[in-house]
mmCIF file of C-alpha atoms in Angstrom:
data_model
loop_
_atom_site.group_PDB
_atom_site.id
_atom_site.type_symbol
_atom_site.label_atom_id
_atom_site.label_comp_id
_atom_site.label_asym_id
_atom_site.label_seq_id
_atom_site.Cartn_x
_atom_site.Cartn_y
_atom_site.Cartn_z
ATOM 1 C CA UNK A 372 -57.284 -16.762 -22.528
ATOM 2 C CA UNK A 373 -58.724 -14.914 -25.512
ATOM 3 C CA UNK A 374 -61.269 -12.161 -24.860
ATOM 4 C CA UNK A 375 -64.867 -12.858 -25.838
ATOM 5 C CA UNK A 376 -66.578 -10.934 -28.619
ATOM 6 C CA UNK A 377 -68.493 -8.897 -26.049
ATOM 7 C CA UNK A 378 -65.244 -8.013 -24.268
ATOM 8 C CA UNK A 379 -63.613 -6.950 -27.527
ATOM 9 C CA UNK A 380 -66.611 -4.787 -28.400
ATOM 10 C CA UNK A 381 -66.451 -3.226 -24.936
ATOM 11 C CA UNK A 382 -62.808 -2.306 -25.538
ATOM 12 C CA UNK A 383 -63.645 -0.966 -28.997
ATOM 13 C CA UNK A 384 -66.527 1.152 -27.698
ATOM 14 C CA UNK A 385 -64.327 2.573 -24.956
ATOM 15 C CA UNK A 386 -61.665 3.547 -27.505
ATOM 16 C CA UNK A 387 -64.301 5.333 -29.569
ATOM 17 C CA UNK A 388 -65.717 7.249 -26.611
ATOM 18 C CA UNK A 389 -62.247 8.249 -25.457
ATOM 19 C CA UNK A 390 -61.255 9.500 -28.902
ATOM 20 C CA UNK A 391 -64.502 11.384 -29.420
ATOM 21 C CA UNK A 392 -64.206 13.023 -25.995
ATOM 22 C CA UNK A 393 -60.607 13.969 -26.747
ATOM 23 C CA UNK A 394 -61.590 15.500 -30.087
ATOM 24 C CA UNK A 395 -64.586 17.346 -28.665
ATOM 25 C CA UNK A 396 -62.588 18.962 -25.877
ATOM 26 C CA UNK A 397 -59.916 20.044 -28.346
ATOM 27 C CA UNK A 398 -62.480 21.450 -30.787
ATOM 28 C CA UNK A 399 -64.024 23.525 -28.027
ATOM 29 C CA UNK A 400 -60.640 24.657 -26.759
ATOM 30 C CA UNK A 401 -59.507 25.993 -30.119
ATOM 31 C CA UNK A 402 -62.809 27.256 -31.536
ATOM 32 C CA UNK A 403 -64.396 29.027 -28.566
ATOM 33 C CA UNK A 404 -62.331 31.782 -26.925
ATOM 34 C CA UNK A 405 -64.661 31.624 -23.912
ATOM 35 C CA UNK A 406 -63.177 28.246 -23.059
ATOM 36 C CA UNK A 407 -59.726 29.787 -22.765
ATOM 37 C CA UNK A 408 -60.622 32.929 -20.854
ATOM 38 C CA UNK A 409 -59.955 33.237 -17.101
ATOM 39 C CA UNK A 410 -62.569 31.085 -15.424
ATOM 40 C CA UNK A 411 -62.813 28.794 -18.428
ATOM 41 C CA UNK A 412 -60.187 26.276 -19.509
ATOM 42 C CA UNK A 413 -56.745 27.137 -18.247
ATOM 43 C CA UNK A 414 -53.348 25.605 -18.872
ATOM 44 C CA UNK A 415 -53.640 23.070 -21.697
ATOM 45 C CA UNK A 416 -55.095 19.760 -22.796
ATOM 46 C CA UNK A 417 -52.994 16.622 -23.271
ATOM 47 C CA UNK A 418 -54.349 14.513 -26.113
ATOM 48 C CA UNK A 419 -53.951 10.742 -26.306
ATOM 49 C CA UNK A 420 -55.535 10.297 -29.725
ATOM 50 C CA UNK A 421 -54.012 7.207 -31.301
ATOM 51 C CA UNK A 422 -53.153 5.675 -27.924
ATOM 52 C CA UNK A 423 -56.596 4.693 -26.661
ATOM 53 C CA UNK A 424 -56.305 0.946 -27.213
ATOM 54 C CA UNK A 425 -53.661 0.184 -24.597
ATOM 55 C CA UNK A 426 -55.486 1.833 -21.706
ATOM 56 C CA UNK A 427 -58.870 0.524 -22.843
ATOM 57 C CA UNK A 428 -57.666 -3.069 -23.102
ATOM 58 C CA UNK A 429 -56.466 -2.977 -19.499
ATOM 59 C CA UNK A 430 -59.193 -0.847 -17.913
ATOM 60 C CA UNK A 431 -62.073 -2.800 -19.437
ATOM 61 C CA UNK A 432 -60.954 -5.919 -17.555
ATOM 62 C CA UNK A 433 -60.974 -4.174 -14.184
ATOM 63 C CA UNK A 434 -63.663 -4.779 -11.587
ATOM 64 C CA UNK A 435 -65.473 -2.379 -9.285
ATOM 65 C CA UNK A 436 -63.220 -3.156 -6.298
ATOM 66 C CA UNK A 437 -60.031 -2.460 -8.269
ATOM 67 C CA UNK A 438 -58.255 0.861 -7.719
ATOM 68 C CA UNK A 439 -57.162 2.974 -10.686
ATOM 69 C CA UNK A 440 -54.437 5.619 -10.588
ATOM 70 C CA UNK A 441 -54.667 7.283 -13.992
ATOM 71 C CA UNK A 442 -52.187 9.544 -15.720
ATOM 72 C CA UNK A 443 -52.698 13.091 -16.923
ATOM 73 C CA UNK A 444 -52.880 12.268 -20.659
ATOM 74 C CA UNK A 445 -56.073 10.932 -22.222
ATOM 75 C CA UNK A 446 -59.373 9.573 -20.958
ATOM 76 C CA UNK A 447 -59.535 5.878 -21.929
ATOM 77 C CA UNK A 448 -58.638 4.447 -18.519
ATOM 78 C CA UNK A 449 -61.086 6.773 -16.753
ATOM 79 C CA UNK A 450 -63.962 5.868 -19.054
ATOM 80 C CA UNK A 451 -63.063 2.185 -18.982
ATOM 81 C CA UNK A 452 -63.284 2.207 -15.176
ATOM 82 C CA UNK A 453 -66.748 3.732 -15.385
ATOM 83 C CA UNK A 454 -66.289 7.466 -14.973
ATOM 84 C CA UNK A 455 -69.131 9.495 -16.474
ATOM 85 C CA UNK A 456 -67.871 11.592 -19.418
ATOM 86 C CA UNK A 457 -70.050 14.545 -18.438
ATOM 87 C CA UNK A 458 -68.072 14.838 -15.194
ATOM 88 C CA UNK A 459 -64.830 14.943 -17.184
ATOM 89 C CA UNK A 460 -66.145 17.707 -19.450
ATOM 90 C CA UNK A 461 -67.544 19.537 -16.427
ATOM 91 C CA UNK A 462 -64.202 19.431 -14.652
ATOM 92 C CA UNK A 463 -62.459 20.926 -17.667
ATOM 93 C CA UNK A 464 -65.157 23.616 -17.858
ATOM 94 C CA UNK A 465 -64.860 24.344 -14.119
ATOM 95 C CA UNK A 466 -68.437 23.287 -13.388
ATOM 96 C CA UNK A 467 -69.740 22.174 -10.003
ATOM 97 C CA UNK A 468 -70.714 18.697 -11.202
ATOM 98 C CA UNK A 469 -67.059 17.991 -11.936
ATOM 99 C CA UNK A 470 -65.333 15.616 -9.500
ATOM 100 C CA UNK A 471 -63.566 18.528 -7.793
ATOM 101 C CA UNK A 472 -66.121 21.181 -8.827
ATOM 102 C CA UNK A 473 -63.755 22.303 -11.552
ATOM 103 C CA UNK A 474 -60.898 23.065 -9.187
ATOM 104 C CA UNK A 475 -58.690 20.204 -10.323
ATOM 105 C CA UNK A 476 -58.230 21.574 -13.808
ATOM 106 C CA UNK A 477 -57.983 19.566 -16.985
ATOM 107 C CA UNK A 478 -55.929 16.557 -15.928
ATOM 108 C CA UNK A 479 -56.472 15.722 -12.262
ATOM 109 C CA UNK A 480 -59.607 13.610 -12.490
ATOM 110 C CA UNK A 481 -60.829 11.358 -9.712
ATOM 111 C CA UNK A 482 -63.991 9.480 -8.807
ATOM 112 C CA UNK A 483 -63.788 7.729 -5.455
ATOM 113 C CA UNK A 484 -67.193 6.067 -5.937
ATOM 114 C CA UNK A 485 -65.609 4.123 -8.785
ATOM 115 C CA UNK A 486 -62.247 3.773 -7.044
ATOM 116 C CA UNK A 487 -60.530 6.188 -9.426
ATOM 117 C CA UNK A 488 -57.821 8.135 -7.648
ATOM 118 C CA UNK A 489 -56.620 11.432 -9.042
ATOM 119 C CA UNK A 490 -53.423 11.723 -10.985
ATOM 120 C CA UNK A 491 -50.768 14.330 -10.328
ATOM 121 C CA UNK A 492 -48.876 16.706 -12.565
ATOM 122 C CA UNK A 493 -45.876 16.195 -10.297
ATOM 123 C CA UNK A 494 -44.520 13.402 -12.440
ATOM 124 C CA UNK A 495 -43.519 10.354 -10.463
ATOM 125 C CA UNK A 496 -45.598 11.093 -7.379
ATOM 126 C CA UNK A 497 -48.257 8.617 -8.490
ATOM 127 C CA UNK A 498 -45.863 5.734 -7.821
ATOM 128 C CA UNK A 499 -46.067 6.453 -4.100
ATOM 129 C CA UNK A 500 -49.846 6.762 -4.259
ATOM 130 C CA UNK A 501 -50.227 3.419 -6.030
ATOM 131 C CA UNK A 502 -47.892 1.591 -3.646
ATOM 132 C CA UNK A 503 -49.781 3.016 -0.678
ATOM 133 C CA UNK A 504 -53.126 1.911 -2.086
ATOM 134 C CA UNK A 505 -51.801 -1.574 -2.823
ATOM 135 C CA UNK A 506 -50.320 -1.835 0.673
ATOM 136 C CA UNK A 507 -53.689 -0.836 2.142
ATOM 137 C CA UNK A 508 -55.377 -3.611 0.194
ATOM 138 C CA UNK A 509 -52.881 -6.140 1.488
ATOM 139 C CA UNK A 510 -53.095 -5.011 5.118
ATOM 140 C CA UNK A 511 -56.893 -5.078 5.009
ATOM 141 C CA UNK A 512 -56.943 -8.299 2.982
ATOM 142 C CA UNK A 513 -59.282 -6.444 0.633
ATOM 143 C CA UNK A 514 -60.376 -7.729 -2.748
ATOM 144 C CA UNK A 515 -59.141 -6.166 -5.951
ATOM 145 C CA UNK A 516 -55.888 -4.895 -7.397
ATOM 146 C CA UNK A 517 -54.305 -1.496 -7.995
ATOM 147 C CA UNK A 518 -53.510 -0.376 -11.542
ATOM 148 C CA UNK A 519 -51.174 2.533 -12.230
ATOM 149 C CA UNK A 520 -50.675 4.085 -15.674
ATOM 150 C CA UNK A 521 -47.556 6.169 -16.323
ATOM 151 C CA UNK A 522 -45.336 7.326 -19.165
ATOM 152 C CA UNK A 523 -41.770 6.372 -20.021
ATOM 153 C CA UNK A 524 -40.524 9.772 -18.881
ATOM 154 C CA UNK A 525 -41.925 9.201 -15.396
ATOM 155 C CA UNK A 526 -39.935 5.972 -15.176
ATOM 156 C CA UNK A 527 -36.771 8.081 -14.897
ATOM 157 C CA UNK A 528 -37.970 9.511 -11.589
ATOM 158 C CA UNK A 529 -36.411 7.896 -8.474
ATOM 159 C CA UNK A 530 -39.853 6.999 -7.105
ATOM 160 C CA UNK A 531 -40.211 4.407 -9.879
ATOM 161 C CA UNK A 532 -37.388 2.271 -8.515
ATOM 162 C CA UNK A 533 -38.701 2.710 -4.999
ATOM 163 C CA UNK A 534 -42.145 1.545 -6.105
ATOM 164 C CA UNK A 535 -40.738 -1.560 -7.785
ATOM 165 C CA UNK A 536 -38.667 -2.399 -4.726
ATOM 166 C CA UNK A 537 -41.513 -2.055 -2.233
ATOM 167 C CA UNK A 538 -44.046 -3.778 -4.497
ATOM 168 C CA UNK A 539 -41.732 -6.787 -4.762
ATOM 169 C CA UNK A 540 -40.624 -6.730 -1.126
ATOM 170 C CA UNK A 541 -44.171 -6.560 0.224
ATOM 171 C CA UNK A 542 -45.706 -8.694 -2.557
ATOM 172 C CA UNK A 543 -48.351 -6.132 -3.448
ATOM 173 C CA UNK A 544 -51.270 -6.627 -5.882
ATOM 174 C CA UNK A 545 -50.010 -3.819 -8.111
ATOM 175 C CA UNK A 546 -50.083 -3.664 -11.904
ATOM 176 C CA UNK A 547 -47.798 -0.958 -13.287
ATOM 177 C CA UNK A 548 -48.622 -0.064 -16.894
ATOM 178 C CA UNK A 549 -46.021 2.000 -18.746
ATOM 179 C CA UNK A 550 -47.182 3.721 -21.922
ATOM 180 C CA UNK A 551 -43.880 4.074 -23.730
ATOM 181 C CA UNK A 552 -44.136 6.352 -26.746
ATOM 182 C CA UNK A 553 -40.388 6.954 -26.759
ATOM 183 C CA UNK A 554 -40.673 10.694 -26.141
ATOM 184 C CA UNK A 555 -40.553 12.766 -22.947
ATOM 185 C CA UNK A 556 -41.634 16.259 -23.940
ATOM 186 C CA UNK A 557 -39.129 16.674 -26.793
ATOM 187 C CA UNK A 558 -36.454 14.262 -25.588
ATOM 188 C CA UNK A 559 -35.961 10.893 -27.251
ATOM 189 C CA UNK A 560 -35.946 7.983 -24.804
ATOM 190 C CA UNK A 561 -32.415 7.111 -25.953
ATOM 191 C CA UNK A 562 -31.319 10.403 -24.404
ATOM 192 C CA UNK A 563 -33.027 9.766 -21.071
ATOM 193 C CA UNK A 564 -32.959 6.006 -20.463
ATOM 194 C CA UNK A 565 -29.989 3.666 -20.120
ATOM 195 C CA UNK A 566 -32.232 0.692 -20.914
ATOM 196 C CA UNK A 567 -33.892 0.144 -24.312
ATOM 197 C CA UNK A 568 -37.151 -0.759 -22.567
ATOM 198 C CA UNK A 569 -38.705 0.233 -19.264
ATOM 199 C CA UNK A 570 -39.893 -3.264 -18.395
ATOM 200 C CA UNK A 571 -36.402 -4.722 -18.176
ATOM 201 C CA UNK A 572 -35.692 -2.515 -15.171
ATOM 202 C CA UNK A 573 -38.305 -4.487 -13.245
ATOM 203 C CA UNK A 574 -36.197 -7.629 -13.506
ATOM 204 C CA UNK A 575 -33.641 -6.132 -11.128
ATOM 205 C CA UNK A 576 -36.340 -6.114 -8.454
ATOM 206 C CA UNK A 577 -37.632 -9.561 -9.406
ATOM 207 C CA UNK A 578 -40.905 -8.123 -10.671
ATOM 208 C CA UNK A 579 -42.433 -10.022 -13.588
ATOM 209 C CA UNK A 580 -42.771 -7.944 -16.724
ATOM 210 C CA UNK A 581 -43.692 -7.918 -20.396
ATOM 211 C CA UNK A 582 -43.214 -5.513 -23.295
ATOM 212 C CA UNK A 583 -45.928 -5.507 -25.962
ATOM 213 C CA UNK A 584 -46.624 -3.480 -29.087
ATOM 214 C CA UNK A 585 -49.864 -2.386 -30.700
ATOM 215 C CA UNK A 586 -49.113 -4.168 -33.986
ATOM 216 C CA UNK A 587 -51.478 -7.035 -33.079
ATOM 217 C CA UNK A 588 -54.472 -5.577 -31.198
ATOM 218 C CA UNK A 589 -56.137 -8.928 -30.522
ATOM 219 C CA UNK A 590 -52.955 -10.444 -29.117
ATOM 220 C CA UNK A 591 -52.482 -7.383 -26.933
ATOM 221 C CA UNK A 592 -56.042 -7.571 -25.605
ATOM 222 C CA UNK A 593 -55.572 -11.250 -24.774
ATOM 223 C CA UNK A 594 -52.305 -10.587 -22.957
ATOM 224 C CA UNK A 595 -53.821 -7.643 -21.063
ATOM 225 C CA UNK A 596 -56.670 -9.860 -19.873
ATOM 226 C CA UNK A 597 -54.192 -12.514 -18.766
ATOM 227 C CA UNK A 598 -51.980 -10.041 -16.901
ATOM 228 C CA UNK A 599 -54.904 -8.492 -15.011
ATOM 229 C CA UNK A 600 -56.152 -11.954 -14.068
ATOM 230 C CA UNK A 601 -52.716 -13.099 -12.887
ATOM 231 C CA UNK A 602 -52.158 -10.057 -10.666
ATOM 232 C CA UNK A 603 -55.628 -10.597 -9.221
ATOM 233 C CA UNK A 604 -55.078 -14.298 -8.515
ATOM 234 C CA UNK A 605 -51.407 -14.270 -7.495
ATOM 235 C CA UNK A 606 -51.542 -10.963 -5.550
ATOM 236 C CA UNK A 607 -48.059 -10.043 -6.778
ATOM 237 C CA UNK A 608 -46.788 -7.076 -8.836
ATOM 238 C CA UNK A 609 -46.374 -6.981 -12.600
ATOM 239 C CA UNK A 610 -45.029 -4.357 -15.006
ATOM 240 C CA UNK A 611 -46.697 -4.199 -18.416
ATOM 241 C CA UNK A 612 -44.992 -1.959 -20.963
ATOM 242 C CA UNK A 613 -46.942 -0.809 -24.014
ATOM 243 C CA UNK A 614 -44.812 0.285 -26.962
ATOM 244 C CA UNK A 615 -46.752 2.903 -28.873
ATOM 245 C CA UNK A 616 -46.282 5.975 -31.019
ATOM 246 C CA UNK A 617 -47.406 9.390 -29.895
ATOM 247 C CA UNK A 618 -49.348 10.991 -32.709
ATOM 248 C CA UNK A 619 -50.712 14.097 -30.992
ATOM 249 C CA UNK A 620 -48.584 17.091 -29.941
ATOM 250 C CA UNK A 621 -47.316 17.315 -26.379
ATOM 251 C CA UNK A 622 -50.225 19.589 -25.480
ATOM 252 C CA UNK A 623 -52.517 22.249 -26.890
ATOM 253 C CA UNK A 624 -49.737 24.736 -26.138
ATOM 254 C CA UNK A 625 -47.755 23.042 -28.912
ATOM 255 C CA UNK A 626 -50.179 23.756 -31.764
ATOM 256 C CA UNK A 627 -52.894 26.155 -32.857
ATOM 257 C CA UNK A 628 -55.452 23.610 -34.066
ATOM 258 C CA UNK A 629 -56.987 20.374 -32.782
ATOM 259 C CA UNK A 630 -55.396 17.011 -33.490
ATOM 260 C CA UNK A 631 -58.106 14.644 -34.722
ATOM 261 C CA UNK A 632 -58.119 10.912 -35.267
ATOM 262 C CA UNK A 633 -58.470 11.346 -39.024
ATOM 263 C CA UNK A 634 -55.006 12.935 -39.086
ATOM 264 C CA UNK A 635 -53.355 9.619 -38.230
ATOM 265 C CA UNK A 636 -52.430 7.535 -41.295
ATOM 266 C CA UNK A 637 -54.830 4.586 -41.279
ATOM 267 C CA UNK A 638 -52.009 2.078 -41.471
ATOM 268 C CA UNK A 639 -50.555 3.527 -38.249
ATOM 269 C CA UNK A 640 -53.757 3.919 -36.250
ATOM 270 C CA UNK A 641 -54.173 1.078 -33.700
ATOM 271 C CA UNK A 642 -57.923 1.718 -33.624
ATOM 272 C CA UNK A 643 -58.182 1.179 -37.385
ATOM 273 C CA UNK A 644 -56.126 -2.001 -37.088
ATOM 274 C CA UNK A 645 -58.411 -3.132 -34.283
ATOM 275 C CA UNK A 646 -61.484 -2.523 -36.448
ATOM 276 C CA UNK A 647 -60.028 -4.671 -39.227
ATOM 277 C CA UNK A 648 -59.321 -7.495 -36.794
ATOM 278 C CA UNK A 649 -62.863 -7.337 -35.434
ATOM 279 C CA UNK A 650 -64.278 -7.588 -38.958
ATOM 280 C CA UNK A 651 -61.974 -10.523 -39.642
ATOM 281 C CA UNK A 652 -63.438 -12.231 -36.577
ATOM 282 C CA UNK A 653 -66.849 -11.988 -38.185
ATOM 283 C CA UNK A 654 -68.240 -8.943 -36.416
ATOM 284 C CA UNK A 655 -70.574 -7.146 -38.791
ATOM 285 C CA UNK A 656 -69.501 -3.693 -39.951
ATOM 286 C CA UNK A 657 -72.943 -2.364 -39.042
ATOM 287 C CA UNK A 658 -72.287 -3.372 -35.433
ATOM 288 C CA UNK A 659 -69.071 -1.359 -35.426
ATOM 289 C CA UNK A 660 -70.829 1.586 -37.065
ATOM 290 C CA UNK A 661 -73.458 1.428 -34.334
ATOM 291 C CA UNK A 662 -70.772 1.665 -31.672
ATOM 292 C CA UNK A 663 -69.401 4.779 -33.380
ATOM 293 C CA UNK A 664 -72.832 6.393 -33.410
ATOM 294 C CA UNK A 665 -73.342 5.519 -29.746
ATOM 295 C CA UNK A 666 -69.990 7.086 -28.841
ATOM 296 C CA UNK A 667 -70.748 10.300 -30.717
ATOM 297 C CA UNK A 668 -74.155 10.619 -29.073
ATOM 298 C CA UNK A 669 -72.812 9.862 -25.601
ATOM 299 C CA UNK A 670 -70.113 12.522 -25.790
ATOM 300 C CA UNK A 671 -72.445 15.087 -27.348
ATOM 301 C CA UNK A 672 -74.921 14.506 -24.523
ATOM 302 C CA UNK A 673 -72.161 14.725 -21.913
ATOM 303 C CA UNK A 674 -70.952 18.031 -23.316
ATOM 304 C CA UNK A 675 -74.487 19.441 -23.369
ATOM 305 C CA UNK A 676 -75.067 18.536 -19.714
ATOM 306 C CA UNK A 677 -71.710 19.944 -18.642
ATOM 307 C CA UNK A 678 -72.207 23.221 -20.483
ATOM 308 C CA UNK A 679 -75.565 23.777 -18.773
ATOM 309 C CA UNK A 680 -74.233 22.967 -15.311
ATOM 310 C CA UNK A 681 -73.563 25.666 -12.728
ATOM 311 C CA UNK A 682 -70.062 27.084 -12.517
ATOM 312 C CA UNK A 683 -68.307 27.486 -9.186
ATOM 313 C CA UNK A 684 -68.463 31.057 -7.899
ATOM 314 C CA UNK A 685 -65.536 33.168 -6.799
ATOM 315 C CA UNK A 686 -66.762 33.025 -3.188
ATOM 316 C CA UNK A 687 -66.943 29.231 -3.307
ATOM 317 C CA UNK A 688 -63.478 29.077 -4.763
ATOM 318 C CA UNK A 689 -62.023 31.343 -2.077
ATOM 319 C CA UNK A 690 -63.832 29.431 0.679
ATOM 320 C CA UNK A 691 -61.438 26.567 0.078
ATOM 321 C CA UNK A 692 -58.632 28.729 1.411
ATOM 322 C CA UNK A 693 -60.464 31.139 3.715
ATOM 323 C CA UNK A 694 -63.366 30.088 5.905
#
């Protein structure tokens, strides 16, 4: 089932907002020392510029009752599920309007009102979270599915095999989405994985799977829509592997300047390829330009709100540990 024009534009707009948010946070991180001082941004940011399309194409087909377990890199899945960008910026800035009042840092976003469950920097722990959420849905006979995003490096953690086994054994409505960029920190996947792909491991647990690339954005969007629908209707697990290339550094610790979308060669940027396909479908270039303007304005407004918000005080922070 091919996505409608409105669905494709929704995916496109989400990619644009995710990229602009990613760029804006990086620009602030590198240009304003206040962001990096104690009480401002700590640790580092993990950019997903160049990899927005995969998450967007899945997340934009989710419904309100679906549960999302996002990963620590990027913002496309969060935005696609409906999270307000100003809350993301606020969390990074340690402001009280952030989902955890700024205590979760720059990667552990959650929004229970939109059924977004926080990720974890303990790689592999999210598998257990996702299986538990899917089991809860089955026990309660609740509507919706659970979608988990993870990287190829996480698939080498033992919890991955356990998640596949239990998802198949209990027939859980769980969609596992592996974003395989072939690199875990600095290690090539050929040095860490005995299988050429991650999806083929699912076959050993009799979990249906597919491996797709970003070379044909429209075909990927159509397959993503189909996979989400099938998991929803059949109430059984599926592993979708997205083959992609990481363009950004591992984190802001790895460079001294922001990584922007314009740094990706146009012929290698999935978002640029997506734009060309949308034009080929007959979507006017002015419509696409309007989506870009909307994304820029939305993120600028989100940043302005977050910067003006109140920051958590030292007493409030300590009250978490000492009452």
